[in-house]
mmCIF file of N, CA and C in Angstrom:
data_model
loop_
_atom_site.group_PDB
_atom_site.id
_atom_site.type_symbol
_atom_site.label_atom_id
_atom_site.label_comp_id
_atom_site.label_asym_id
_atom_site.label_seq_id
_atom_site.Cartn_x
_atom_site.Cartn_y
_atom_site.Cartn_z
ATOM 1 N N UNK A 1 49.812 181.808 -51.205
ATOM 2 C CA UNK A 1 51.104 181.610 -50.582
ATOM 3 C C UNK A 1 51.006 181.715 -49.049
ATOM 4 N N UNK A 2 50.106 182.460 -48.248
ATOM 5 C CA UNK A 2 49.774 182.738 -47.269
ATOM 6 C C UNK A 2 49.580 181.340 -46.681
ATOM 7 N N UNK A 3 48.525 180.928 -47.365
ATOM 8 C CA UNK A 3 47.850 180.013 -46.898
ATOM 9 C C UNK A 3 48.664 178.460 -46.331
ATOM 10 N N UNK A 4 49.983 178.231 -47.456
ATOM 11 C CA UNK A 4 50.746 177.311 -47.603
ATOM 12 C C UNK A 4 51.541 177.775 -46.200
ATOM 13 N N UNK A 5 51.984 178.860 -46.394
ATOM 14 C CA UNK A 5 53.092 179.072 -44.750
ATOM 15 C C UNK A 5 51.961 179.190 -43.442
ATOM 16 N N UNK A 6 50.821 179.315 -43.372
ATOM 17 C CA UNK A 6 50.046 178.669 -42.273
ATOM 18 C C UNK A 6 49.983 177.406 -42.382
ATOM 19 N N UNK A 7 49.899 176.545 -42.986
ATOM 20 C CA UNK A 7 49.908 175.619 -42.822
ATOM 21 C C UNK A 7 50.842 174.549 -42.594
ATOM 22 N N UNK A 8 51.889 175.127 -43.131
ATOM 23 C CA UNK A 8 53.308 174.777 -42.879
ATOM 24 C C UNK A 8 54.164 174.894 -41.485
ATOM 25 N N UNK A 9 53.486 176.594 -40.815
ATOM 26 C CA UNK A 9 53.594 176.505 -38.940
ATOM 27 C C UNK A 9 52.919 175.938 -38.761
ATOM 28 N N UNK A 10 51.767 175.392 -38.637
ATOM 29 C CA UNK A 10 51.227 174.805 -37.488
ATOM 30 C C UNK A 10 51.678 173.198 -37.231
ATOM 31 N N UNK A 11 52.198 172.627 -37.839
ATOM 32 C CA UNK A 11 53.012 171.626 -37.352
ATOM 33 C C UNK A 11 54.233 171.834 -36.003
ATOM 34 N N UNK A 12 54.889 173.208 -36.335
ATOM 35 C CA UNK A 12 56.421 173.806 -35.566
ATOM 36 C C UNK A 12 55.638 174.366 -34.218
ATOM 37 N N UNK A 13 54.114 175.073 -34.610
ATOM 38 C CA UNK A 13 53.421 175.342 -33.656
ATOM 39 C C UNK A 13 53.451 174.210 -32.146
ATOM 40 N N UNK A 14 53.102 173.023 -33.067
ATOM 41 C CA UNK A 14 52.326 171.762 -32.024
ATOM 42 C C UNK A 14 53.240 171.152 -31.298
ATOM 43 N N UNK A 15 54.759 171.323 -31.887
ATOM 44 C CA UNK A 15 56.075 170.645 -31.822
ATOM 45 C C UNK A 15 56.633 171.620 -30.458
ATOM 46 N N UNK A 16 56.391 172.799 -30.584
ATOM 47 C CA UNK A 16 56.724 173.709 -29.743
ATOM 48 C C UNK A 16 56.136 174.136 -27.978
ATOM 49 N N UNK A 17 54.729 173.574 -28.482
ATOM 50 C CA UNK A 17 53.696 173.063 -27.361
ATOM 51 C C UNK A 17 54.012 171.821 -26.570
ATOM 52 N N UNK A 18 54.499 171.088 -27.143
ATOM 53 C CA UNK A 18 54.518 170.041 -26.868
ATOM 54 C C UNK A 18 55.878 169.826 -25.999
ATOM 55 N N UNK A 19 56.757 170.677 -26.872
ATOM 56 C CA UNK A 19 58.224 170.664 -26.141
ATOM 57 C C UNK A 19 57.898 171.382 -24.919
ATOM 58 N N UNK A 20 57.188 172.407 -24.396
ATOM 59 C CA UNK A 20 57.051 173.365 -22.899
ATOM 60 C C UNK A 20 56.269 172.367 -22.623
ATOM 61 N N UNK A 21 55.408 171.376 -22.652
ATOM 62 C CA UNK A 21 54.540 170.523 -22.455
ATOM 63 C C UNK A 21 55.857 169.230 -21.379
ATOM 64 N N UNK A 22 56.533 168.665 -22.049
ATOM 65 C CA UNK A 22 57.593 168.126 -22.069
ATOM 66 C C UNK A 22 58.518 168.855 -20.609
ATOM 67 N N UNK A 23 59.096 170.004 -21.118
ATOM 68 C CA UNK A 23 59.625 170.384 -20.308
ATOM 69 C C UNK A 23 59.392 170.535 -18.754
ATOM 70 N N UNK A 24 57.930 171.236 -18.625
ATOM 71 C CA UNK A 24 57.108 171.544 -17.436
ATOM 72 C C UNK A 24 57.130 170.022 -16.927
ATOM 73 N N UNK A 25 56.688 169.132 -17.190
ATOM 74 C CA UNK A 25 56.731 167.687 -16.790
ATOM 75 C C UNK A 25 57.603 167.735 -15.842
ATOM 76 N N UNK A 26 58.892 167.557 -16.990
ATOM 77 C CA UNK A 26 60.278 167.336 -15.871
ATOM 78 C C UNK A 26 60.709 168.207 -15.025
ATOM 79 N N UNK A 27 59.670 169.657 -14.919
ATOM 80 C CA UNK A 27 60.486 170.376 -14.156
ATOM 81 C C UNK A 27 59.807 170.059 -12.610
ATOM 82 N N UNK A 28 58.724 169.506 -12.958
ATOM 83 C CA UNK A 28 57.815 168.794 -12.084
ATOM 84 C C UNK A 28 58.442 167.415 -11.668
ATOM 85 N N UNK A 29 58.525 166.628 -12.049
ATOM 86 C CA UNK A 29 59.383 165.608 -11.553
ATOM 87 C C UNK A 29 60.607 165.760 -10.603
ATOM 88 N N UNK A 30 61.331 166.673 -10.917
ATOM 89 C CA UNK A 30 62.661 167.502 -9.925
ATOM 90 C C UNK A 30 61.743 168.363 -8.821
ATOM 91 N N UNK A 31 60.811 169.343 -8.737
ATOM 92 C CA UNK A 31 60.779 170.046 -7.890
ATOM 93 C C UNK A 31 59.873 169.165 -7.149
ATOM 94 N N UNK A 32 59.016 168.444 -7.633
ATOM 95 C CA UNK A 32 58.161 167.796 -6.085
ATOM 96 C C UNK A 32 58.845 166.885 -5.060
ATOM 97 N N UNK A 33 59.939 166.048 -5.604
ATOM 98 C CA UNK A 33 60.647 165.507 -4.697
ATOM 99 C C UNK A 33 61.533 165.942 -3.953
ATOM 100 N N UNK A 34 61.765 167.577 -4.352
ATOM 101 C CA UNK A 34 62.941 168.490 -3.746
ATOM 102 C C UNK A 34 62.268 168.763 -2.975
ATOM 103 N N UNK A 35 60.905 169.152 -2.923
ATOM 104 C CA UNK A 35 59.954 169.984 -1.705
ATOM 105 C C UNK A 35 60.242 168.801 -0.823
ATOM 106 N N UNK A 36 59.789 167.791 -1.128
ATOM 107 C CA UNK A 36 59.206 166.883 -0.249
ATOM 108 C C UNK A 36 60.402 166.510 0.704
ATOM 109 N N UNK A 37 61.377 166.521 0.534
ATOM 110 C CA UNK A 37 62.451 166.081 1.231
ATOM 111 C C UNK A 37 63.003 167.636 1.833
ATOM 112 N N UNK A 38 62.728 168.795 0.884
ATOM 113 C CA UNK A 38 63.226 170.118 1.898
ATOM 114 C C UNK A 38 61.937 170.315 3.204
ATOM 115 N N UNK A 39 60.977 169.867 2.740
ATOM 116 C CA UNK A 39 60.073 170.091 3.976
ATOM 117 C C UNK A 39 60.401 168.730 5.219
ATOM 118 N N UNK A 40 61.036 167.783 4.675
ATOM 119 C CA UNK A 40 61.491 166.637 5.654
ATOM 120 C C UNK A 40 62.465 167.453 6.583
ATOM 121 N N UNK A 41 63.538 168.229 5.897
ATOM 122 C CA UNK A 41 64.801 168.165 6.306
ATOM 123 C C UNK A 41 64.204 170.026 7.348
ATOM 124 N N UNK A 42 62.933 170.667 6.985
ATOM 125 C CA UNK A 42 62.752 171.759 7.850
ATOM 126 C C UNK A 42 62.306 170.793 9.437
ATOM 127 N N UNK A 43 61.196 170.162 9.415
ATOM 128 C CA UNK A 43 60.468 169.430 10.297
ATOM 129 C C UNK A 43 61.858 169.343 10.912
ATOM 130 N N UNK A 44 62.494 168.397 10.567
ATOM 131 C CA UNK A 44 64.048 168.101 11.732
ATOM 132 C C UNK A 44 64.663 168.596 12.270
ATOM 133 N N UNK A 45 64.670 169.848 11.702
ATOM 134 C CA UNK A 45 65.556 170.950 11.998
ATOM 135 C C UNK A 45 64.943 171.391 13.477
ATOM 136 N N UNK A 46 65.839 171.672 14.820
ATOM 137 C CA UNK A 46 65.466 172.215 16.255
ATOM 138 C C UNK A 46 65.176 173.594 15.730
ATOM 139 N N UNK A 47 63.992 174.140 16.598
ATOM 140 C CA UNK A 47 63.569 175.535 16.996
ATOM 141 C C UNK A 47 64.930 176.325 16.950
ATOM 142 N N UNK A 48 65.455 177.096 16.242
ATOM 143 C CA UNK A 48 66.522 178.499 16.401
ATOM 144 C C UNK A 48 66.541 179.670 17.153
ATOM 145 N N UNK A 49 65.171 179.833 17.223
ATOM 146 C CA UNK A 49 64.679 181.358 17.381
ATOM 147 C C UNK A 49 64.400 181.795 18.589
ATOM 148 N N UNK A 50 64.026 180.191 19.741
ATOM 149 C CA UNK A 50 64.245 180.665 21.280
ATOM 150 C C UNK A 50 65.857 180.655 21.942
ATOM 151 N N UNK A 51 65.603 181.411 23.114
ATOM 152 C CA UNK A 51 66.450 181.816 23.616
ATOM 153 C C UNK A 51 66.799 180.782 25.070
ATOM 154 N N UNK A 52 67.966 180.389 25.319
ATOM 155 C CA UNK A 52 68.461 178.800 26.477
ATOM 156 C C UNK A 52 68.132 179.444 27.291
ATOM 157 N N UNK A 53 66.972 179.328 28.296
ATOM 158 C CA UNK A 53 66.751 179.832 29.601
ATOM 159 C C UNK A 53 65.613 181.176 29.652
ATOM 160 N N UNK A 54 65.481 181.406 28.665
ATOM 161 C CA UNK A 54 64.110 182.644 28.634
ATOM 162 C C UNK A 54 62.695 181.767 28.562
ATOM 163 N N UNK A 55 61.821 183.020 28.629
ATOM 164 C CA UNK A 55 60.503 182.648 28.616
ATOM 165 C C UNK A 55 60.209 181.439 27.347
ATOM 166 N N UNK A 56 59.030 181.106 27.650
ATOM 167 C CA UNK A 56 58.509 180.298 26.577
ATOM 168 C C UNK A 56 57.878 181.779 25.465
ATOM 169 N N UNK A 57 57.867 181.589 24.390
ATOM 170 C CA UNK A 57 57.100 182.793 23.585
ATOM 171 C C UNK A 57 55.084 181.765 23.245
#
């Protein structure tokens, strides 16, 4: 009986792999084009951190 319910997960096993398999993909598809355009939109962004009329740092 053992034997039958191992063999019976490992199908739900592969299905389950496959789904985080799946998932990670797309979570990859959304975050590389988010970087890529949040690192566009830092580059553009003016210096904040000096001060109008002080030294250069």
């Amino acid at each position: 009986m053992r034997m039958v319910l191992e063999i019976a997960a490992a199908p739900l096993f592969a299905v389950a792999l496959f789904a985080t398999g799946i998932l990670a993909a797309v979570a990859h598809l959304v975050a590389l084009p988010g970087l890529y355009l949040w690192e566009k939109y830092q580059e553009a962004k003016p210096l904040q951190n000096r001060r109008p009329g002080g030294p250069l740092p």
